[in-house]
Amino acid sequence: MAPQYAPSLRSRLAPLLLFIQIGFIFMFYFCIEIDNNINANETPFREFYAEYQDVNVMVIAGFGFLSAFPVRYSFSSCGFNLLVAAVSTQWAIILNGIDSWFYRGKIRVNLKSLVVAEMCALSALISIGALMGKANPVQLVLMGLLEVSGFVLNKWLLQTLLEVPLFHSIMLLHIFGAFFGLTVTWLLYRPASEQPLEKEKLGQKTGLFSFFGTLLLWMFWPSFNSILVDHRLPGRKLSAVCATYLALAVSAVTSAGVSMLSSPQGKVNPVQLQSCIFAVALGISLPVVREPWEAMTIGFLAAAMSSAGYSYLKAYMVLALKCHDTCAVLSTHAVPGLFGWMAHLLLQIRDSDDHTMAIRFAVFHISGLLITIAMSLAMGVITGVILKANLWRPPQDRKCFDDQAYWVFPNLAVRK
């Protein structure tokens, strides 16, 4: 008779977490210091800290609650999101500071480096959405470490080879995270996913928590899109905030309308609405958006494509491509991200008076996308092959999307 619970992870997860954390402590002891130098050109601490907290709420609470909709997987969604975010952010701080360590002997940490590290960790949280419920925390932590390594390497390549600004290279996290996650979940495909799993369905209480996560992300998204904009150009920062809000508002309205039109019952699908109301496309195209109507048009088209993709792409991917995308990261992040990249290209060419510079920009822009997709797919394949090993004790099919496999519930536990 098969065991009622998934194999214990005591001998896997606990040693892995303690080893990683002790290693980070030693690295921070020898290599990292707090940057106390105050530059007159830098944003005042009080102002930047408020924006940093907005991003922090998005990463920890927003993405944690967003994926809590499965009826028996809400604890794991929030808890494992926090676990991966905490580990990945520490690792990103170290990787982002390698240049500083090489030249100065120390990695200096300030609020900006924390923000950049959390944004790098966010790429891993996007990928986890594709694999959520079908992997144990050991696999998720390893996936987070490997993905952040790949994303930081991709960012370094873009900035070094193509001289892409930091903001542009960071905003490609939606494309990188989506393709990385889809590659991993394709390699870890379970045939049982071809039939809808009972535990994967939306619960009334868990769905409310998930909607709360959506509201947090929706409220703080303008800070996320504008925090790395140069504060010495206050007009540009204000423009980024206003454009993001307008795109979010249009996305919310459009997503509700398309969701109702695509529903056989003529009702709004809450999970579809939650997945399609974010201004992902605008974040990538933000540097070239100058007018409010441009932001609103991008928000409208991105939401329409994302909503339509949610309705049709997820089932097609399972049946045709053998790829079960739990949180629909393809339609939530990949499709709007690619559309935002295309909008950036077209708007930049439109505003360019020099044809030579326009062609040069297009070549560099296309090269940046190809490098990002190639890196995400390559790292996804490497990660998927590593995570596929039985050494990590993946959960059984009937224990997917089940909190009892990992959390203590004395009142609900069933004896073996």
PDB file of N, CA and C in Angstrom, residues 66-151:
ATOM      1  N   LEU A  66      -0.885  35.954  -4.023  1.00  0.00           N
ATOM      2  CA  LEU A  66      -1.411  35.840  -5.383  1.00  0.00           C
ATOM      3  C   LEU A  66      -1.619  34.395  -5.799  1.00  0.00           C
ATOM      4  N   SER A  67      -0.683  33.530  -5.425  1.00  0.00           N
ATOM      5  CA  SER A  67      -0.757  32.131  -5.854  1.00  0.00           C
ATOM      6  C   SER A  67      -1.393  31.232  -4.802  1.00  0.00           C
ATOM      7  N   ALA A  68      -2.144  31.813  -3.853  1.00  0.00           N
ATOM      8  CA  ALA A  68      -2.744  31.025  -2.770  1.00  0.00           C
ATOM      9  C   ALA A  68      -4.138  30.519  -3.112  1.00  0.00           C
ATOM     10  N   PHE A  69      -4.531  30.552  -4.378  1.00  0.00           N
ATOM     11  CA  PHE A  69      -5.904  30.197  -4.741  1.00  0.00           C
ATOM     12  C   PHE A  69      -6.241  28.709  -4.646  1.00  0.00           C
ATOM     13  N   PRO A  70      -5.272  27.735  -4.832  1.00  0.00           N
ATOM     14  CA  PRO A  70      -5.671  26.329  -4.717  1.00  0.00           C
ATOM     15  C   PRO A  70      -6.257  26.024  -3.338  1.00  0.00           C
ATOM     16  N   VAL A  71      -7.297  25.229  -3.319  1.00  0.00           N
ATOM     17  CA  VAL A  71      -8.103  25.065  -2.116  1.00  0.00           C
ATOM     18  C   VAL A  71      -7.318  24.471  -0.953  1.00  0.00           C
ATOM     19  N   ARG A  72      -6.242  23.694  -1.218  1.00  0.00           N
ATOM     20  CA  ARG A  72      -5.484  23.073  -0.130  1.00  0.00           C
ATOM     21  C   ARG A  72      -3.994  23.363  -0.235  1.00  0.00           C
ATOM     22  N   TYR A  73      -3.646  24.513  -0.810  1.00  0.00           N
ATOM     23  CA  TYR A  73      -2.227  24.810  -0.990  1.00  0.00           C
ATOM     24  C   TYR A  73      -1.883  26.247  -0.621  1.00  0.00           C
ATOM     25  N   SER A  74      -2.715  26.907   0.174  1.00  0.00           N
ATOM     26  CA  SER A  74      -2.488  28.321   0.477  1.00  0.00           C
ATOM     27  C   SER A  74      -1.306  28.520   1.418  1.00  0.00           C
ATOM     28  N   PHE A  75      -1.138  27.647   2.416  1.00  0.00           N
ATOM     29  CA  PHE A  75       0.000  27.772   3.322  1.00  0.00           C
ATOM     30  C   PHE A  75       1.313  27.637   2.552  1.00  0.00           C
ATOM     31  N   SER A  76       1.388  26.656   1.689  1.00  0.00           N
ATOM     32  CA  SER A  76       2.613  26.420   0.933  1.00  0.00           C
ATOM     33  C   SER A  76       2.888  27.563  -0.034  1.00  0.00           C
ATOM     34  N   SER A  77       1.857  28.108  -0.651  1.00  0.00           N
ATOM     35  CA  SER A  77       2.058  29.212  -1.588  1.00  0.00           C
ATOM     36  C   SER A  77       2.706  30.406  -0.907  1.00  0.00           C
ATOM     37  N   CYS A  78       2.170  30.793   0.247  1.00  0.00           N
ATOM     38  CA  CYS A  78       2.720  31.951   0.964  1.00  0.00           C
ATOM     39  C   CYS A  78       4.064  31.619   1.614  1.00  0.00           C
ATOM     40  N   GLY A  79       4.146  30.451   2.268  1.00  0.00           N
ATOM     41  CA  GLY A  79       5.359  30.095   2.994  1.00  0.00           C
ATOM     42  C   GLY A  79       6.550  29.855   2.096  1.00  0.00           C
ATOM     43  N   PHE A  80       6.351  29.104   1.019  1.00  0.00           N
ATOM     44  CA  PHE A  80       7.464  28.817   0.121  1.00  0.00           C
ATOM     45  C   PHE A  80       7.869  30.050  -0.679  1.00  0.00           C
ATOM     46  N   ASN A  81       6.910  30.948  -0.958  1.00  0.00           N
ATOM     47  CA  ASN A  81       7.248  32.209  -1.612  1.00  0.00           C
ATOM     48  C   ASN A  81       8.210  33.013  -0.738  1.00  0.00           C
ATOM     49  N   LEU A  82       7.908  33.093   0.565  1.00  0.00           N
ATOM     50  CA  LEU A  82       8.797  33.807   1.493  1.00  0.00           C
ATOM     51  C   LEU A  82      10.154  33.129   1.570  1.00  0.00           C
ATOM     52  N   LEU A  83      10.164  31.806   1.630  1.00  0.00           N
ATOM     53  CA  LEU A  83      11.418  31.061   1.737  1.00  0.00           C
ATOM     54  C   LEU A  83      12.315  31.308   0.525  1.00  0.00           C
ATOM     55  N   VAL A  84      11.761  31.168  -0.662  1.00  0.00           N
ATOM     56  CA  VAL A  84      12.550  31.364  -1.882  1.00  0.00           C
ATOM     57  C   VAL A  84      12.983  32.814  -2.019  1.00  0.00           C
ATOM     58  N   ALA A  85      12.101  33.752  -1.675  1.00  0.00           N
ATOM     59  CA  ALA A  85      12.459  35.171  -1.772  1.00  0.00           C
ATOM     60  C   ALA A  85      13.607  35.516  -0.835  1.00  0.00           C
ATOM     61  N   ALA A  86      13.562  34.990   0.391  1.00  0.00           N
ATOM     62  CA  ALA A  86      14.621  35.297   1.358  1.00  0.00           C
ATOM     63  C   ALA A  86      15.966  34.729   0.920  1.00  0.00           C
ATOM     64  N   VAL A  87      15.972  33.494   0.460  1.00  0.00           N
ATOM     65  CA  VAL A  87      17.221  32.872   0.019  1.00  0.00           C
ATOM     66  C   VAL A  87      17.739  33.535  -1.256  1.00  0.00           C
ATOM     67  N   SER A  88      16.852  33.757  -2.211  1.00  0.00           N
ATOM     68  CA  SER A  88      17.264  34.307  -3.503  1.00  0.00           C
ATOM     69  C   SER A  88      17.772  35.740  -3.381  1.00  0.00           C
ATOM     70  N   THR A  89      17.164  36.534  -2.495  1.00  0.00           N
ATOM     71  CA  THR A  89      17.611  37.922  -2.336  1.00  0.00           C
ATOM     72  C   THR A  89      19.027  37.977  -1.777  1.00  0.00           C
ATOM     73  N   GLN A  90      19.324  37.148  -0.784  1.00  0.00           N
ATOM     74  CA  GLN A  90      20.682  37.117  -0.241  1.00  0.00           C
ATOM     75  C   GLN A  90      21.697  36.708  -1.305  1.00  0.00           C
ATOM     76  N   TRP A  91      21.330  35.717  -2.095  1.00  0.00           N
ATOM     77  CA  TRP A  91      22.227  35.256  -3.157  1.00  0.00           C
ATOM     78  C   TRP A  91      22.408  36.329  -4.228  1.00  0.00           C
ATOM     79  N   ALA A  92      21.332  37.056  -4.538  1.00  0.00           N
ATOM     80  CA  ALA A  92      21.419  38.114  -5.547  1.00  0.00           C
ATOM     81  C   ALA A  92      22.305  39.263  -5.073  1.00  0.00           C
ATOM     82  N   ILE A  93      22.261  39.586  -3.781  1.00  0.00           N
ATOM     83  CA  ILE A  93      23.136  40.635  -3.249  1.00  0.00           C
ATOM     84  C   ILE A  93      24.595  40.278  -3.487  1.00  0.00           C
ATOM     85  N   ILE A  94      24.933  39.019  -3.245  1.00  0.00           N
ATOM     86  CA  ILE A  94      26.314  38.572  -3.437  1.00  0.00           C
ATOM     87  C   ILE A  94      26.698  38.612  -4.913  1.00  0.00           C
ATOM     88  N   LEU A  95      25.841  38.079  -5.774  1.00  0.00           N
ATOM     89  CA  LEU A  95      26.169  38.030  -7.203  1.00  0.00           C
ATOM     90  C   LEU A  95      26.258  39.422  -7.813  1.00  0.00           C
ATOM     91  N   ASN A  96      25.340  40.312  -7.429  1.00  0.00           N
ATOM     92  CA  ASN A  96      25.371  41.665  -7.985  1.00  0.00           C
ATOM     93  C   ASN A  96      26.592  42.458  -7.537  1.00  0.00           C
ATOM     94  N   GLY A  97      27.199  42.051  -6.428  1.00  0.00           N
ATOM     95  CA  GLY A  97      28.339  42.786  -5.916  1.00  0.00           C
ATOM     96  C   GLY A  97      29.689  42.201  -6.263  1.00  0.00           C
ATOM     97  N   ILE A  98      29.716  41.222  -7.157  1.00  0.00           N
ATOM     98  CA  ILE A  98      30.999  40.590  -7.500  1.00  0.00           C
ATOM     99  C   ILE A  98      31.968  41.605  -8.098  1.00  0.00           C
ATOM    100  N   ASP A  99      31.485  42.489  -8.958  1.00  0.00           N
ATOM    101  CA  ASP A  99      32.356  43.514  -9.537  1.00  0.00           C
ATOM    102  C   ASP A  99      32.969  44.392  -8.451  1.00  0.00           C
ATOM    103  N   SER A 100      32.128  44.833  -7.521  1.00  0.00           N
ATOM    104  CA  SER A 100      32.617  45.666  -6.430  1.00  0.00           C
ATOM    105  C   SER A 100      33.635  44.914  -5.580  1.00  0.00           C
ATOM    106  N   TRP A 101      33.377  43.648  -5.332  1.00  0.00           N
ATOM    107  CA  TRP A 101      34.315  42.840  -4.532  1.00  0.00           C
ATOM    108  C   TRP A 101      35.648  42.681  -5.255  1.00  0.00           C
ATOM    109  N   PHE A 102      35.598  42.533  -6.574  1.00  0.00           N
ATOM    110  CA  PHE A 102      36.823  42.330  -7.347  1.00  0.00           C
ATOM    111  C   PHE A 102      37.702  43.585  -7.327  1.00  0.00           C
ATOM    112  N   TYR A 103      37.082  44.760  -7.420  1.00  0.00           N
ATOM    113  CA  TYR A 103      37.859  45.997  -7.511  1.00  0.00           C
ATOM    114  C   TYR A 103      38.160  46.617  -6.152  1.00  0.00           C
ATOM    115  N   ARG A 104      37.228  46.456  -5.194  1.00  0.00           N
ATOM    116  CA  ARG A 104      37.396  47.124  -3.904  1.00  0.00           C
ATOM    117  C   ARG A 104      37.704  46.169  -2.759  1.00  0.00           C
ATOM    118  N   GLY A 105      37.485  44.879  -2.972  1.00  0.00           N
ATOM    119  CA  GLY A 105      37.698  43.921  -1.901  1.00  0.00           C
ATOM    120  C   GLY A 105      36.498  43.759  -0.993  1.00  0.00           C
ATOM    121  N   LYS A 106      35.464  44.588  -1.178  1.00  0.00           N
ATOM    122  CA  LYS A 106      34.254  44.511  -0.370  1.00  0.00           C
ATOM    123  C   LYS A 106      33.035  44.783  -1.244  1.00  0.00           C
ATOM    124  N   ILE A 107      31.909  44.178  -0.864  1.00  0.00           N
ATOM    125  CA  ILE A 107      30.632  44.447  -1.518  1.00  0.00           C
ATOM    126  C   ILE A 107      29.859  45.411  -0.626  1.00  0.00           C
ATOM    127  N   ARG A 108      29.544  46.592  -1.139  1.00  0.00           N
ATOM    128  CA  ARG A 108      28.825  47.582  -0.360  1.00  0.00           C
ATOM    129  C   ARG A 108      27.326  47.464  -0.593  1.00  0.00           C
ATOM    130  N   VAL A 109      26.582  47.391   0.507  1.00  0.00           N
ATOM    131  CA  VAL A 109      25.135  47.190   0.446  1.00  0.00           C
ATOM    132  C   VAL A 109      24.428  48.459   0.871  1.00  0.00           C
ATOM    133  N   ASN A 110      23.483  48.905   0.059  1.00  0.00           N
ATOM    134  CA  ASN A 110      22.616  50.027   0.408  1.00  0.00           C
ATOM    135  C   ASN A 110      21.197  49.691  -0.035  1.00  0.00           C
ATOM    136  N   LEU A 111      20.290  50.652   0.091  1.00  0.00           N
ATOM    137  CA  LEU A 111      18.892  50.379  -0.251  1.00  0.00           C
ATOM    138  C   LEU A 111      18.731  50.041  -1.727  1.00  0.00           C
ATOM    139  N   LYS A 112      19.488  50.701  -2.584  1.00  0.00           N
ATOM    140  CA  LYS A 112      19.356  50.423  -4.009  1.00  0.00           C
ATOM    141  C   LYS A 112      19.793  49.000  -4.330  1.00  0.00           C
ATOM    142  N   SER A 113      20.880  48.540  -3.709  1.00  0.00           N
ATOM    143  CA  SER A 113      21.326  47.170  -3.958  1.00  0.00           C
ATOM    144  C   SER A 113      20.312  46.162  -3.427  1.00  0.00           C
ATOM    145  N   LEU A 114      19.624  46.499  -2.324  1.00  0.00           N
ATOM    146  CA  LEU A 114      18.573  45.615  -1.823  1.00  0.00           C
ATOM    147  C   LEU A 114      17.404  45.547  -2.798  1.00  0.00           C
ATOM    148  N   VAL A 115      17.037  46.699  -3.365  1.00  0.00           N
ATOM    149  CA  VAL A 115      15.939  46.731  -4.335  1.00  0.00           C
ATOM    150  C   VAL A 115      16.287  45.908  -5.566  1.00  0.00           C
ATOM    151  N   VAL A 116      17.494  46.094  -6.102  1.00  0.00           N
ATOM    152  CA  VAL A 116      17.909  45.343  -7.285  1.00  0.00           C
ATOM    153  C   VAL A 116      17.934  43.848  -6.980  1.00  0.00           C
ATOM    154  N   ALA A 117      18.400  43.479  -5.781  1.00  0.00           N
ATOM    155  CA  ALA A 117      18.435  42.055  -5.405  1.00  0.00           C
ATOM    156  C   ALA A 117      17.029  41.477  -5.313  1.00  0.00           C
ATOM    157  N   GLU A 118      16.092  42.233  -4.752  1.00  0.00           N
ATOM    158  CA  GLU A 118      14.721  41.735  -4.656  1.00  0.00           C
ATOM    159  C   GLU A 118      14.080  41.603  -6.035  1.00  0.00           C
ATOM    160  N   MET A 119      14.412  42.515  -6.928  1.00  0.00           N
ATOM    161  CA  MET A 119      13.887  42.401  -8.282  1.00  0.00           C
ATOM    162  C   MET A 119      14.462  41.180  -8.995  1.00  0.00           C
ATOM    163  N   CYS A 120      15.734  40.878  -8.751  1.00  0.00           N
ATOM    164  CA  CYS A 120      16.313  39.658  -9.313  1.00  0.00           C
ATOM    165  C   CYS A 120      15.624  38.423  -8.736  1.00  0.00           C
ATOM    166  N   ALA A 121      15.341  38.460  -7.429  1.00  0.00           N
ATOM    167  CA  ALA A 121      14.636  37.343  -6.799  1.00  0.00           C
ATOM    168  C   ALA A 121      13.222  37.207  -7.339  1.00  0.00           C
ATOM    169  N   LEU A 122      12.633  38.334  -7.764  1.00  0.00           N
ATOM    170  CA  LEU A 122      11.271  38.297  -8.293  1.00  0.00           C
ATOM    171  C   LEU A 122      11.180  37.446  -9.553  1.00  0.00           C
ATOM    172  N   SER A 123      12.257  37.388 -10.332  1.00  0.00           N
ATOM    173  CA  SER A 123      12.239  36.526 -11.517  1.00  0.00           C
ATOM    174  C   SER A 123      12.029  35.073 -11.120  1.00  0.00           C
ATOM    175  N   ALA A 124      12.625  34.668  -9.978  1.00  0.00           N
ATOM    176  CA  ALA A 124      12.433  33.294  -9.498  1.00  0.00           C
ATOM    177  C   ALA A 124      11.006  33.070  -9.021  1.00  0.00           C
ATOM    178  N   LEU A 125      10.406  34.075  -8.386  1.00  0.00           N
ATOM    179  CA  LEU A 125       9.029  33.929  -7.912  1.00  0.00           C
ATOM    180  C   LEU A 125       8.050  33.821  -9.077  1.00  0.00           C
ATOM    181  N   ILE A 126       8.348  34.498 -10.183  1.00  0.00           N
ATOM    182  CA  ILE A 126       7.512  34.352 -11.383  1.00  0.00           C
ATOM    183  C   ILE A 126       7.586  32.922 -11.899  1.00  0.00           C
ATOM    184  N   SER A 127       8.788  32.365 -11.953  1.00  0.00           N
ATOM    185  CA  SER A 127       8.967  31.000 -12.461  1.00  0.00           C
ATOM    186  C   SER A 127       8.286  29.977 -11.573  1.00  0.00           C
ATOM    187  N   ILE A 128       8.333  30.201 -10.266  1.00  0.00           N
ATOM    188  CA  ILE A 128       7.709  29.259  -9.335  1.00  0.00           C
ATOM    189  C   ILE A 128       6.220  29.142  -9.615  1.00  0.00           C
ATOM    190  N   GLY A 129       5.607  30.218 -10.132  1.00  0.00           N
ATOM    191  CA  GLY A 129       4.192  30.150 -10.457  1.00  0.00           C
ATOM    192  C   GLY A 129       3.855  29.063 -11.458  1.00  0.00           C
ATOM    193  N   ALA A 130       4.762  28.787 -12.392  1.00  0.00           N
ATOM    194  CA  ALA A 130       4.516  27.720 -13.371  1.00  0.00           C
ATOM    195  C   ALA A 130       4.629  26.345 -12.741  1.00  0.00           C
ATOM    196  N   LEU A 131       5.454  26.217 -11.702  1.00  0.00           N
ATOM    197  CA  LEU A 131       5.745  24.917 -11.090  1.00  0.00           C
ATOM    198  C   LEU A 131       5.006  24.713  -9.782  1.00  0.00           C
ATOM    199  N   MET A 132       4.266  25.714  -9.343  1.00  0.00           N
ATOM    200  CA  MET A 132       3.655  25.692  -8.022  1.00  0.00           C
ATOM    201  C   MET A 132       2.744  24.485  -7.813  1.00  0.00           C
ATOM    202  N   GLY A 133       2.875  23.857  -6.664  1.00  0.00           N
ATOM    203  CA  GLY A 133       2.039  22.717  -6.305  1.00  0.00           C
ATOM    204  C   GLY A 133       2.578  21.381  -6.742  1.00  0.00           C
ATOM    205  N   LYS A 134       3.536  21.388  -7.687  1.00  0.00           N
ATOM    206  CA  LYS A 134       4.055  20.127  -8.243  1.00  0.00           C
ATOM    207  C   LYS A 134       5.501  19.872  -7.850  1.00  0.00           C
ATOM    208  N   ALA A 135       6.077  20.761  -7.047  1.00  0.00           N
ATOM    209  CA  ALA A 135       7.465  20.608  -6.611  1.00  0.00           C
ATOM    210  C   ALA A 135       7.536  20.847  -5.117  1.00  0.00           C
ATOM    211  N   ASN A 136       8.468  20.178  -4.461  1.00  0.00           N
ATOM    212  CA  ASN A 136       8.621  20.370  -3.023  1.00  0.00           C
ATOM    213  C   ASN A 136       9.544  21.556  -2.748  1.00  0.00           C
ATOM    214  N   PRO A 137       9.635  22.008  -1.490  1.00  0.00           N
ATOM    215  CA  PRO A 137      10.453  23.201  -1.195  1.00  0.00           C
ATOM    216  C   PRO A 137      11.931  23.028  -1.485  1.00  0.00           C
ATOM    217  N   VAL A 138      12.458  21.807  -1.441  1.00  0.00           N
ATOM    218  CA  VAL A 138      13.856  21.594  -1.794  1.00  0.00           C
ATOM    219  C   VAL A 138      14.077  21.977  -3.251  1.00  0.00           C
ATOM    220  N   GLN A 139      13.202  21.517  -4.114  1.00  0.00           N
ATOM    221  CA  GLN A 139      13.314  21.834  -5.537  1.00  0.00           C
ATOM    222  C   GLN A 139      13.126  23.328  -5.789  1.00  0.00           C
ATOM    223  N   LEU A 140      12.203  23.959  -5.051  1.00  0.00           N
ATOM    224  CA  LEU A 140      11.946  25.378  -5.258  1.00  0.00           C
ATOM    225  C   LEU A 140      13.143  26.234  -4.836  1.00  0.00           C
ATOM    226  N   VAL A 141      13.781  25.880  -3.726  1.00  0.00           N
ATOM    227  CA  VAL A 141      14.950  26.645  -3.275  1.00  0.00           C
ATOM    228  C   VAL A 141      16.098  26.509  -4.270  1.00  0.00           C
ATOM    229  N   LEU A 142      16.355  25.285  -4.714  1.00  0.00           N
ATOM    230  CA  LEU A 142      17.412  25.082  -5.711  1.00  0.00           C
ATOM    231  C   LEU A 142      17.087  25.823  -7.003  1.00  0.00           C
ATOM    232  N   MET A 143      15.827  25.797  -7.385  1.00  0.00           N
ATOM    233  CA  MET A 143      15.401  26.502  -8.592  1.00  0.00           C
ATOM    234  C   MET A 143      15.624  27.998  -8.442  1.00  0.00           C
ATOM    235  N   GLY A 144      15.305  28.559  -7.263  1.00  0.00           N
ATOM    236  CA  GLY A 144      15.510  29.966  -7.032  1.00  0.00           C
ATOM    237  C   GLY A 144      16.972  30.374  -7.127  1.00  0.00           C
ATOM    238  N   LEU A 145      17.858  29.560  -6.538  1.00  0.00           N
ATOM    239  CA  LEU A 145      19.293  29.870  -6.579  1.00  0.00           C
ATOM    240  C   LEU A 145      19.826  29.823  -8.010  1.00  0.00           C
ATOM    241  N   LEU A 146      19.427  28.799  -8.758  1.00  0.00           N
ATOM    242  CA  LEU A 146      19.920  28.664 -10.129  1.00  0.00           C
ATOM    243  C   LEU A 146      19.361  29.756 -11.036  1.00  0.00           C
ATOM    244  N   GLU A 147      18.095  30.084 -10.833  1.00  0.00           N
ATOM    245  CA  GLU A 147      17.514  31.106 -11.710  1.00  0.00           C
ATOM    246  C   GLU A 147      18.102  32.482 -11.447  1.00  0.00           C
ATOM    247  N   VAL A 148      18.271  32.835 -10.171  1.00  0.00           N
ATOM    248  CA  VAL A 148      18.878  34.134  -9.868  1.00  0.00           C
ATOM    249  C   VAL A 148      20.289  34.205 -10.448  1.00  0.00           C
ATOM    250  N   SER A 149      21.015  33.097 -10.393  1.00  0.00           N
ATOM    251  CA  SER A 149      22.353  33.081 -11.002  1.00  0.00           C
ATOM    252  C   SER A 149      22.275  33.364 -12.490  1.00  0.00           C
ATOM    253  N   GLY A 150      21.322  32.725 -13.164  1.00  0.00           N
ATOM    254  CA  GLY A 150      21.164  32.951 -14.591  1.00  0.00           C
ATOM    255  C   GLY A 150      20.697  34.355 -14.910  1.00  0.00           C
ATOM    256  N   PHE A 151      19.780  34.896 -14.106  1.00  0.00           N
ATOM    257  CA  PHE A 151      19.263  36.235 -14.385  1.00  0.00           C
ATOM    258  C   PHE A 151      20.335  37.303 -14.167  1.00  0.00           C
TER     259      PHE A 151
END
